[in-house]
PDB file of C-alpha atoms and ligand atoms in Angstrom:
ATOM      1  CA  MET A  55      24.713 182.395 166.729  1.00 78.00           C
ATOM      2  CA  PRO A  56      22.584 185.473 167.395  1.00 90.00           C
ATOM      3  CA  GLU A  57      21.184 186.748 164.114  1.00 94.00           C
ATOM      4  CA  GLY A  58      20.688 190.375 163.135  1.00 96.00           C
ATOM      5  CA  HIS A  59      17.394 190.840 164.968  1.00 97.00           C
ATOM      6  CA  VAL A  60      19.221 190.341 168.289  1.00 97.00           C
ATOM      7  CA  LEU A  61      21.682 193.134 167.523  1.00 98.00           C
ATOM      8  CA  HIS A  62      19.016 195.543 166.330  1.00 98.00           C
ATOM      9  CA  ARG A  63      17.008 194.879 169.436  1.00 97.00           C
ATOM     10  CA  LEU A  64      20.088 195.497 171.582  1.00 98.00           C
ATOM     11  CA  ALA A  65      20.818 198.718 169.700  1.00 98.00           C
ATOM     12  CA  GLY A  66      17.273 199.821 170.473  1.00 98.00           C
ATOM     13  CA  GLU A  67      17.572 198.928 174.146  1.00 97.00           C
ATOM     14  CA  GLN A  68      20.951 200.623 174.500  1.00 98.00           C
ATOM     15  CA  GLN A  69      19.634 203.953 173.215  1.00 98.00           C
ATOM     16  CA  GLU A  70      19.140 204.611 176.921  1.00 97.00           C
ATOM     17  CA  LEU A  71      22.910 205.158 177.189  1.00 98.00           C
ATOM     18  CA  VAL A  72      23.109 207.671 174.341  1.00 98.00           C
ATOM     19  CA  GLY A  73      23.957 211.202 175.403  1.00 98.00           C
ATOM     20  CA  SER A  74      25.614 210.140 178.653  1.00 97.00           C
ATOM     21  CA  SER A  75      29.285 210.248 179.457  1.00 98.00           C
ATOM     22  CA  LEU A  76      29.929 206.593 180.176  1.00 98.00           C
ATOM     23  CA  ARG A  77      32.123 204.772 182.570  1.00 96.00           C
ATOM     24  CA  VAL A  78      33.859 202.245 180.341  1.00 97.00           C
ATOM     25  CA  SER A  79      35.813 199.448 181.972  1.00 96.00           C
ATOM     26  CA  SER A  80      37.121 195.985 181.228  1.00 97.00           C
ATOM     27  CA  PRO A  81      36.809 193.869 184.372  1.00 95.00           C
ATOM     28  CA  GLN A  82      38.380 190.943 182.515  1.00 94.00           C
ATOM     29  CA  GLY A  83      41.324 193.123 181.577  1.00 94.00           C
ATOM     30  CA  ARG A  84      41.636 192.062 177.949  1.00 93.00           C
ATOM     31  CA  PHE A  85      40.164 195.370 176.761  1.00 96.00           C
ATOM     32  CA  ALA A  86      41.563 197.523 179.556  1.00 95.00           C
ATOM     33  CA  GLU A  87      43.754 199.846 177.497  1.00 95.00           C
ATOM     34  CA  ALA A  88      41.043 200.686 174.973  1.00 95.00           C
ATOM     35  CA  ALA A  89      38.410 200.958 177.701  1.00 96.00           C
ATOM     36  CA  ALA A  90      40.554 203.505 179.509  1.00 96.00           C
ATOM     37  CA  ARG A  91      40.654 205.574 176.319  1.00 95.00           C
ATOM     38  CA  LEU A  92      36.862 205.559 175.987  1.00 97.00           C
ATOM     39  CA  ASP A  93      36.203 206.001 179.691  1.00 98.00           C
ATOM     40  CA  GLY A  94      34.406 209.259 180.432  1.00 98.00           C
ATOM     41  CA  CYS A  95      33.528 209.892 176.777  1.00 98.00           C
ATOM     42  CA  ARG A  96      30.018 210.768 175.717  1.00 98.00           C
ATOM     43  CA  LEU A  97      28.173 208.079 173.769  1.00 98.00           C
ATOM     44  CA  ASP A  98      26.895 209.792 170.622  1.00 98.00           C
ATOM     45  CA  GLY A  99      24.989 206.836 169.216  1.00 98.00           C
ATOM     46  CA  VAL A 100      24.628 203.083 169.046  1.00 98.00           C
ATOM     47  CA  GLU A 101      23.549 201.237 165.946  1.00 97.00           C
ATOM     48  CA  ALA A 102      23.501 197.742 164.507  1.00 98.00           C
ATOM     49  CA  VAL A 103      24.555 196.702 161.050  1.00 97.00           C
ATOM     50  CA  GLY A 104      24.174 193.015 160.319  1.00 97.00           C
ATOM     51  CA  LYS A 105      25.467 191.157 163.346  1.00 97.00           C
ATOM     52  CA  HIS A 106      27.731 194.028 164.391  1.00 98.00           C
ATOM     53  CA  LEU A 107      27.131 196.681 167.026  1.00 98.00           C
ATOM     54  CA  ILE A 108      28.761 200.097 166.819  1.00 98.00           C
ATOM     55  CA  HIS A 109      28.936 202.495 169.770  1.00 98.00           C
ATOM     56  CA  ARG A 110      30.108 205.923 168.633  1.00 98.00           C
ATOM     57  CA  PHE A 111      32.212 207.983 170.996  1.00 98.00           C
ATOM     58  CA  GLY A 112      33.232 211.070 169.037  1.00 95.00           C
ATOM     59  CA  ALA A 113      35.853 210.074 166.487  1.00 95.00           C
ATOM     60  CA  GLU A 114      36.260 206.599 167.932  1.00 97.00           C
ATOM     61  CA  SER A 115      33.805 203.736 167.918  1.00 98.00           C
ATOM     62  CA  LEU A 116      33.491 200.551 169.900  1.00 98.00           C
ATOM     63  CA  HIS A 117      32.895 197.682 167.468  1.00 98.00           C
ATOM     64  CA  THR A 118      31.595 194.402 168.839  1.00 98.00           C
ATOM     65  CA  HIS A 119      30.357 191.126 167.394  1.00 98.00           C
ATOM     66  CA  LEU A 120      28.827 188.456 169.602  1.00 97.00           C
ATOM     67  CA  GLY A 121      29.994 185.459 167.575  1.00 95.00           C
ATOM     68  CA  LEU A 122      28.606 182.163 168.834  1.00 91.00           C
ATOM     69  CA  ARG A 123      28.602 182.685 172.575  1.00 94.00           C
ATOM     70  CA  GLY A 124      28.705 186.413 173.178  1.00 97.00           C
ATOM     71  CA  VAL A 125      25.994 188.087 175.228  1.00 97.00           C
ATOM     72  CA  TRP A 126      25.112 191.507 176.650  1.00 97.00           C
ATOM     73  CA  TYR A 127      23.590 191.713 180.144  1.00 95.00           C
ATOM     74  CA  ARG A 128      21.763 194.742 181.513  1.00 95.00           C
ATOM     75  CA  SER A 129      21.573 195.635 185.161  1.00 93.00           C
ATOM     76  CA  ALA A 130      20.241 198.641 186.996  1.00 88.00           C
ATOM     77  CA  PRO A 131      21.992 200.124 190.026  1.00 76.00           C
ATOM     78  CA  PRO A 132      22.955 198.972 192.402  1.00 78.00           C
ATOM     79  CA  SER A 133      24.627 196.955 189.658  1.00 74.00           C
ATOM     80  CA  PRO A 134      26.360 193.825 190.846  1.00 79.00           C
ATOM     81  CA  GLU A 135      30.115 193.731 190.700  1.00 84.00           C
ATOM     82  CA  PRO A 136      30.898 192.691 187.140  1.00 86.00           C
ATOM     83  CA  ARG A 137      31.776 189.061 186.686  1.00 89.00           C
ATOM     84  CA  PRO A 138      35.464 188.497 185.989  1.00 91.00           C
ATOM     85  CA  SER A 139      34.538 187.390 182.476  1.00 94.00           C
ATOM     86  CA  VAL A 140      33.084 190.772 181.491  1.00 96.00           C
ATOM     87  CA  ARG A 141      35.084 192.076 178.542  1.00 97.00           C
ATOM     88  CA  VAL A 142      33.591 195.534 178.693  1.00 97.00           C
ATOM     89  CA  ARG A 143      31.118 197.325 180.925  1.00 96.00           C
ATOM     90  CA  LEU A 144      29.342 200.457 179.724  1.00 97.00           C
ATOM     91  CA  ALA A 145      27.638 202.292 182.558  1.00 96.00           C
ATOM     92  CA  ASP A 146      26.032 205.584 183.404  1.00 94.00           C
ATOM     93  CA  SER A 147      24.329 206.528 186.644  1.00 91.00           C
ATOM     94  CA  ALA A 148      21.150 204.650 185.707  1.00 91.00           C
ATOM     95  CA  VAL A 149      22.235 201.403 184.099  1.00 94.00           C
ATOM     96  CA  ALA A 150      25.146 199.086 183.297  1.00 96.00           C
ATOM     97  CA  TRP A 151      25.572 196.900 180.223  1.00 97.00           C
ATOM     98  CA  ASP A 152      28.079 194.044 180.409  1.00 96.00           C
ATOM     99  CA  LEU A 153      29.485 192.265 177.364  1.00 98.00           C
ATOM    100  CA  ILE A 154      30.688 188.710 177.829  1.00 97.00           C
ATOM    101  CA  ALA A 155      32.524 186.424 175.389  1.00 97.00           C
ATOM    102  CA  PRO A 156      32.322 188.470 172.172  1.00 97.00           C
ATOM    103  CA  ILE A 157      34.214 187.285 169.120  1.00 97.00           C
ATOM    104  CA  THR A 158      35.148 190.896 168.318  1.00 97.00           C
ATOM    105  CA  CYS A 159      35.646 193.809 170.689  1.00 97.00           C
ATOM    106  CA  GLU A 160      37.796 196.595 169.296  1.00 97.00           C
ATOM    107  CA  VAL A 161      38.018 200.346 168.825  1.00 97.00           C
ATOM    108  CA  LEU A 162      37.679 201.659 165.283  1.00 97.00           C
ATOM    109  CA  ASP A 163      38.830 205.083 164.163  1.00 95.00           C
ATOM    110  CA  GLU A 164      36.898 207.303 161.788  1.00 93.00           C
ATOM    111  CA  ALA A 165      38.055 205.327 158.752  1.00 96.00           C
ATOM    112  CA  GLY A 166      37.376 201.976 160.386  1.00 96.00           C
ATOM    113  CA  VAL A 167      33.596 202.253 160.524  1.00 95.00           C
ATOM    114  CA  PRO A 168      33.037 202.928 156.801  1.00 95.00           C
ATOM    115  CA  ALA A 169      35.561 200.178 156.041  1.00 97.00           C
ATOM    116  CA  LEU A 170      33.446 197.745 158.061  1.00 96.00           C
ATOM    117  CA  TRP A 171      30.269 198.987 156.356  1.00 93.00           C
ATOM    118  CA  GLY A 172      31.953 198.447 152.986  1.00 95.00           C
ATOM    119  CA  ARG A 173      32.548 194.771 153.707  1.00 96.00           C
ATOM    120  CA  LEU A 174      28.888 194.137 154.481  1.00 98.00           C
ATOM    121  CA  GLY A 175      25.940 193.657 152.181  1.00 98.00           C
ATOM    122  CA  PRO A 176      22.631 195.433 152.713  1.00 98.00           C
ATOM    123  CA  ASP A 177      20.961 194.869 156.074  1.00 98.00           C
ATOM    124  CA  PRO A 178      17.183 194.349 155.769  1.00 98.00           C
ATOM    125  CA  LEU A 179      16.678 195.910 159.193  1.00 98.00           C
ATOM    126  CA  ARG A 180      18.298 199.245 158.420  1.00 97.00           C
ATOM    127  CA  ALA A 181      16.343 202.219 157.105  1.00 95.00           C
ATOM    128  CA  ASP A 182      19.177 203.062 154.700  1.00 94.00           C
ATOM    129  CA  THR A 183      19.232 199.588 153.174  1.00 96.00           C
ATOM    130  CA  ASP A 184      19.251 198.878 149.436  1.00 97.00           C
ATOM    131  CA  PRO A 185      17.475 195.676 148.373  1.00 98.00           C
ATOM    132  CA  GLU A 186      18.700 196.057 144.796  1.00 98.00           C
ATOM    133  CA  ARG A 187      22.263 195.387 145.968  1.00 98.00           C
ATOM    134  CA  PHE A 188      20.988 192.025 147.230  1.00 98.00           C
ATOM    135  CA  VAL A 189      19.172 191.296 143.959  1.00 98.00           C
ATOM    136  CA  ALA A 190      22.274 192.193 141.939  1.00 98.00           C
ATOM    137  CA  ALA A 191      24.580 190.163 144.208  1.00 98.00           C
ATOM    138  CA  LEU A 192      22.461 187.034 143.814  1.00 98.00           C
ATOM    139  CA  GLY A 193      22.240 187.574 140.077  1.00 98.00           C
ATOM    140  CA  ARG A 194      26.000 187.238 139.665  1.00 97.00           C
ATOM    141  CA  ASP A 195      26.548 184.588 142.344  1.00 98.00           C
ATOM    142  CA  ARG A 196      27.138 181.071 141.063  1.00 97.00           C
ATOM    143  CA  ARG A 197      27.265 179.561 144.518  1.00 98.00           C
ATOM    144  CA  ALA A 198      24.313 177.753 146.025  1.00 98.00           C
ATOM    145  CA  LEU A 199      21.561 180.045 147.244  1.00 98.00           C
ATOM    146  CA  GLY A 200      21.970 178.632 150.749  1.00 98.00           C
ATOM    147  CA  VAL A 201      25.671 179.559 150.716  1.00 98.00           C
ATOM    148  CA  ALA A 202      25.042 183.065 149.383  1.00 98.00           C
ATOM    149  CA  LEU A 203      22.449 183.824 152.057  1.00 98.00           C
ATOM    150  CA  LEU A 204      24.945 183.145 154.845  1.00 97.00           C
ATOM    151  CA  ASP A 205      27.535 185.444 153.246  1.00 97.00           C
ATOM    152  CA  GLN A 206      27.384 188.728 155.169  1.00 97.00           C
ATOM    153  CA  ALA A 207      28.608 190.532 152.043  1.00 98.00           C
ATOM    154  CA  VAL A 208      25.407 189.437 150.271  1.00 98.00           C
ATOM    155  CA  VAL A 209      22.946 190.168 153.059  1.00 98.00           C
ATOM    156  CA  ALA A 210      24.010 191.397 156.486  1.00 98.00           C
ATOM    157  CA  GLY A 211      22.345 189.949 159.543  1.00 97.00           C
ATOM    158  CA  ALA A 212      20.804 186.754 158.194  1.00 96.00           C
ATOM    159  CA  GLY A 213      21.922 183.514 159.818  1.00 95.00           C
ATOM    160  CA  ASN A 214      20.948 179.883 159.574  1.00 96.00           C
ATOM    161  CA  VAL A 215      17.459 180.164 161.051  1.00 97.00           C
ATOM    162  CA  PHE A 216      16.394 183.020 158.791  1.00 98.00           C
ATOM    163  CA  ARG A 217      18.035 181.272 155.837  1.00 98.00           C
ATOM    164  CA  SER A 218      16.040 178.085 156.363  1.00 98.00           C
ATOM    165  CA  GLU A 219      12.752 179.792 157.083  1.00 98.00           C
ATOM    166  CA  ALA A 220      12.905 182.404 154.321  1.00 98.00           C
ATOM    167  CA  LEU A 221      13.873 179.845 151.680  1.00 98.00           C
ATOM    168  CA  PHE A 222      11.024 177.637 152.828  1.00 98.00           C
ATOM    169  CA  ALA A 223       8.533 180.503 152.760  1.00 98.00           C
ATOM    170  CA  CYS A 224       9.626 181.342 149.205  1.00 98.00           C
ATOM    171  CA  ARG A 225       9.635 177.673 148.144  1.00 98.00           C
ATOM    172  CA  LEU A 226      13.273 177.896 147.131  1.00 98.00           C
ATOM    173  CA  HIS A 227      15.752 175.054 147.535  1.00 98.00           C
ATOM    174  CA  PRO A 228      19.062 176.096 149.152  1.00 98.00           C
ATOM    175  CA  GLY A 229      21.030 174.002 146.663  1.00 97.00           C
ATOM    176  CA  ARG A 230      19.901 175.994 143.635  1.00 96.00           C
ATOM    177  CA  ALA A 231      22.444 178.327 142.117  1.00 97.00           C
ATOM    178  CA  ALA A 232      21.830 181.836 143.459  1.00 98.00           C
ATOM    179  CA  SER A 233      22.029 183.216 139.911  1.00 98.00           C
ATOM    180  CA  SER A 234      19.290 180.832 138.754  1.00 97.00           C
ATOM    181  CA  ILE A 235      16.512 182.677 140.531  1.00 96.00           C
ATOM    182  CA  SER A 236      14.823 185.600 138.819  1.00 97.00           C
ATOM    183  CA  PRO A 237      15.093 189.203 140.052  1.00 98.00           C
ATOM    184  CA  GLU A 238      11.424 188.969 141.062  1.00 98.00           C
ATOM    185  CA  GLU A 239      12.153 185.852 143.139  1.00 98.00           C
ATOM    186  CA  ALA A 240      15.160 187.602 144.683  1.00 98.00           C
ATOM    187  CA  ARG A 241      13.027 190.625 145.625  1.00 98.00           C
ATOM    188  CA  ALA A 242      10.374 188.361 147.131  1.00 98.00           C
ATOM    189  CA  LEU A 243      13.092 186.551 149.089  1.00 98.00           C
ATOM    190  CA  TRP A 244      14.402 189.900 150.379  1.00 98.00           C
ATOM    191  CA  ASP A 245      10.916 191.021 151.411  1.00 98.00           C
ATOM    192  CA  THR A 246      10.344 187.711 153.198  1.00 98.00           C
ATOM    193  CA  LEU A 247      13.663 187.922 155.019  1.00 98.00           C
ATOM    194  CA  ALA A 248      13.068 191.544 155.969  1.00 98.00           C
ATOM    195  CA  GLY A 249       9.587 190.782 157.291  1.00 97.00           C
ATOM    196  CA  MET A 250      10.827 187.832 159.355  1.00 97.00           C
ATOM    197  CA  MET A 251      13.749 189.819 160.727  1.00 97.00           C
ATOM    198  CA  ARG A 252      11.588 192.817 161.662  1.00 97.00           C
ATOM    199  CA  ARG A 253       9.210 190.534 163.457  1.00 96.00           C
ATOM    200  CA  GLY A 254      12.217 188.966 165.190  1.00 97.00           C
ATOM    201  CA  VAL A 255      13.188 192.378 166.558  1.00 97.00           C
ATOM    202  CA  GLU A 256       9.660 192.882 167.898  1.00 95.00           C
ATOM    203  CA  ASP A 257       9.317 189.381 169.334  1.00 95.00           C
ATOM    204  CA  GLY A 258      12.884 189.099 170.626  1.00 95.00           C
ATOM    205  CA  ARG A 259      13.031 185.625 169.040  1.00 96.00           C
ATOM    206  CA  ILE A 260      12.362 183.965 165.710  1.00 97.00           C
ATOM    207  CA  ILE A 261       8.756 182.866 165.244  1.00 97.00           C
ATOM    208  CA  THR A 262       7.783 182.065 161.669  1.00 97.00           C
ATOM    209  CA  VAL A 263       4.719 179.861 162.124  1.00 96.00           C
ATOM    210  CA  ASP A 264       1.293 181.432 161.869  1.00 93.00           C
ATOM    211  CA  VAL A 265      -0.029 182.288 165.286  1.00 92.00           C
ATOM    212  CA  PRO A 266      -3.830 182.144 165.608  1.00 88.00           C
ATOM    213  CA  ALA A 267      -5.449 185.529 166.022  1.00 89.00           C
ATOM    214  CA  GLY A 268      -6.105 186.327 169.640  1.00 89.00           C
ATOM    215  CA  SER A 269      -3.321 184.183 171.066  1.00 90.00           C
ATOM    216  CA  ASP A 270      -0.008 185.555 172.282  1.00 93.00           C
ATOM    217  CA  ARG A 271       2.797 185.038 169.776  1.00 92.00           C
ATOM    218  CA  LEU A 272       5.309 184.667 172.567  1.00 93.00           C
ATOM    219  CA  ASP A 273       3.391 181.692 173.961  1.00 94.00           C
ATOM    220  CA  VAL A 274       4.519 179.587 170.985  1.00 95.00           C
ATOM    221  CA  PRO A 275       7.049 177.098 172.382  1.00 94.00           C
ATOM    222  CA  GLU A 276      10.525 177.297 170.904  1.00 93.00           C
ATOM    223  CA  GLU A 277      10.358 173.814 169.337  1.00 92.00           C
ATOM    224  CA  ALA A 278       7.152 174.727 167.473  1.00 94.00           C
ATOM    225  CA  ALA A 279       8.124 178.248 166.408  1.00 97.00           C
ATOM    226  CA  ARG A 280       9.562 177.417 162.977  1.00 97.00           C
ATOM    227  CA  GLN A 281       8.242 175.792 159.806  1.00 98.00           C
ATOM    228  CA  VAL A 282      11.274 173.623 158.964  1.00 98.00           C
ATOM    229  CA  TYR A 283      14.317 174.731 161.012  1.00 98.00           C
ATOM    230  CA  LYS A 284      15.303 171.921 163.392  1.00 97.00           C
ATOM    231  CA  ARG A 285      12.004 170.162 162.813  1.00 97.00           C
ATOM    232  CA  GLU A 286      11.486 166.513 161.951  1.00 97.00           C
ATOM    233  CA  ARG A 287       8.401 167.285 159.903  1.00 98.00           C
ATOM    234  CA  CYS A 288       7.376 170.358 157.965  1.00 98.00           C
ATOM    235  CA  ALA A 289       4.945 172.347 160.101  1.00 97.00           C
ATOM    236  CA  GLU A 290       2.884 173.203 157.060  1.00 97.00           C
ATOM    237  CA  CYS A 291       2.502 169.946 155.106  1.00 97.00           C
ATOM    238  CA  GLY A 292       3.889 167.266 157.410  1.00 98.00           C
ATOM    239  CA  ALA A 293       6.548 165.987 155.001  1.00 98.00           C
ATOM    240  CA  GLU A 294       9.733 164.728 156.586  1.00 98.00           C
ATOM    241  CA  VAL A 295      12.280 167.566 156.663  1.00 98.00           C
ATOM    242  CA  VAL A 296      15.487 166.793 154.789  1.00 98.00           C
ATOM    243  CA  THR A 297      18.772 168.102 156.152  1.00 98.00           C
ATOM    244  CA  SER A 298      22.060 168.623 154.378  1.00 97.00           C
ATOM    245  CA  GLU A 299      25.239 170.623 154.831  1.00 97.00           C
ATOM    246  CA  VAL A 300      25.120 173.888 152.882  1.00 96.00           C
ATOM    247  CA  GLY A 301      27.808 176.493 153.444  1.00 95.00           C
ATOM    248  CA  GLY A 302      29.078 174.737 156.553  1.00 95.00           C
ATOM    249  CA  ARG A 303      25.720 174.832 158.327  1.00 96.00           C
ATOM    250  CA  THR A 304      22.788 172.441 158.348  1.00 97.00           C
ATOM    251  CA  ALA A 305      20.061 173.388 155.898  1.00 98.00           C
ATOM    252  CA  TYR A 306      16.482 172.258 156.541  1.00 98.00           C
ATOM    253  CA  VAL A 307      14.254 171.644 153.543  1.00 98.00           C
ATOM    254  CA  CYS A 308      10.698 170.464 152.982  1.00 98.00           C
ATOM    255  CA  PRO A 309      11.122 168.169 149.964  1.00 97.00           C
ATOM    256  CA  ALA A 310       7.441 168.506 149.061  1.00 98.00           C
ATOM    257  CA  GLN A 311       7.416 172.299 148.953  1.00 98.00           C
ATOM    258  CA  GLN A 312      10.980 173.235 148.020  1.00 97.00           C
ATOM    259  CA  PRO A 313      11.803 171.509 144.719  1.00 92.00           C
ATOM    260  CA  ALA A 314      15.502 171.231 143.926  1.00 90.00           C
ATOM    261  CA  VAL A 315      15.022 172.826 140.510  1.00 75.00           C
TER     262      VAL A 315
HETATM  263 ZN1   ZN B 299       6.119 171.145 153.688  1.00 96.76          ZN
END
């Protein structure tokens, strides 16, 4: 599933549409009625919060979530005819953005956007974020740390890759109770997550291994880009990575560097 860095990067790329009156259509038809309502409206802004994207059109907003398989495609005119699977196309005279296979695609009214915001925890990638909400949430959370980190009400935008890599970097075991870590450890975990996610926005992918000075980060092959996630051996110490199910997703742990207590 795309993690928060993908949405923030998309929000950045789609700033090119802001200020234009957009042609909004639903070639697939499933969003046709709502698209007709937004068609011709000026896009006032686009922003990401967690794994959600919000396009503001006056009092109404387009709310989308990519889920597991969703994807946005950009094309410049002459844009190809949209594929029949395109749920929504946003276009101005210079560019078209097509959304395919989202898990959520809906119009929210003025009350709907703050309601969505209210369900989400702080997003490390937003300027208005509040790390202390994360620290406080972990402090009262008796679930496993690895479960809490996937809960979008605890931290918005983190997914399984960031969970594995940030816990490894902080030497924290995902099975520990979230409330067992100190506020200092929670703040360090937040800073680590935020740093990894910001770098993810810049790189357009998740690279957590150290890249030698002078070489291009983006040259790191995908299978070697992480310390423990989907690796047989820890990239740092060589220990065999241990996997287990935590919060419905596979957690990857270096047993030598992430003690269970
Ligand atoms: Zn290791």
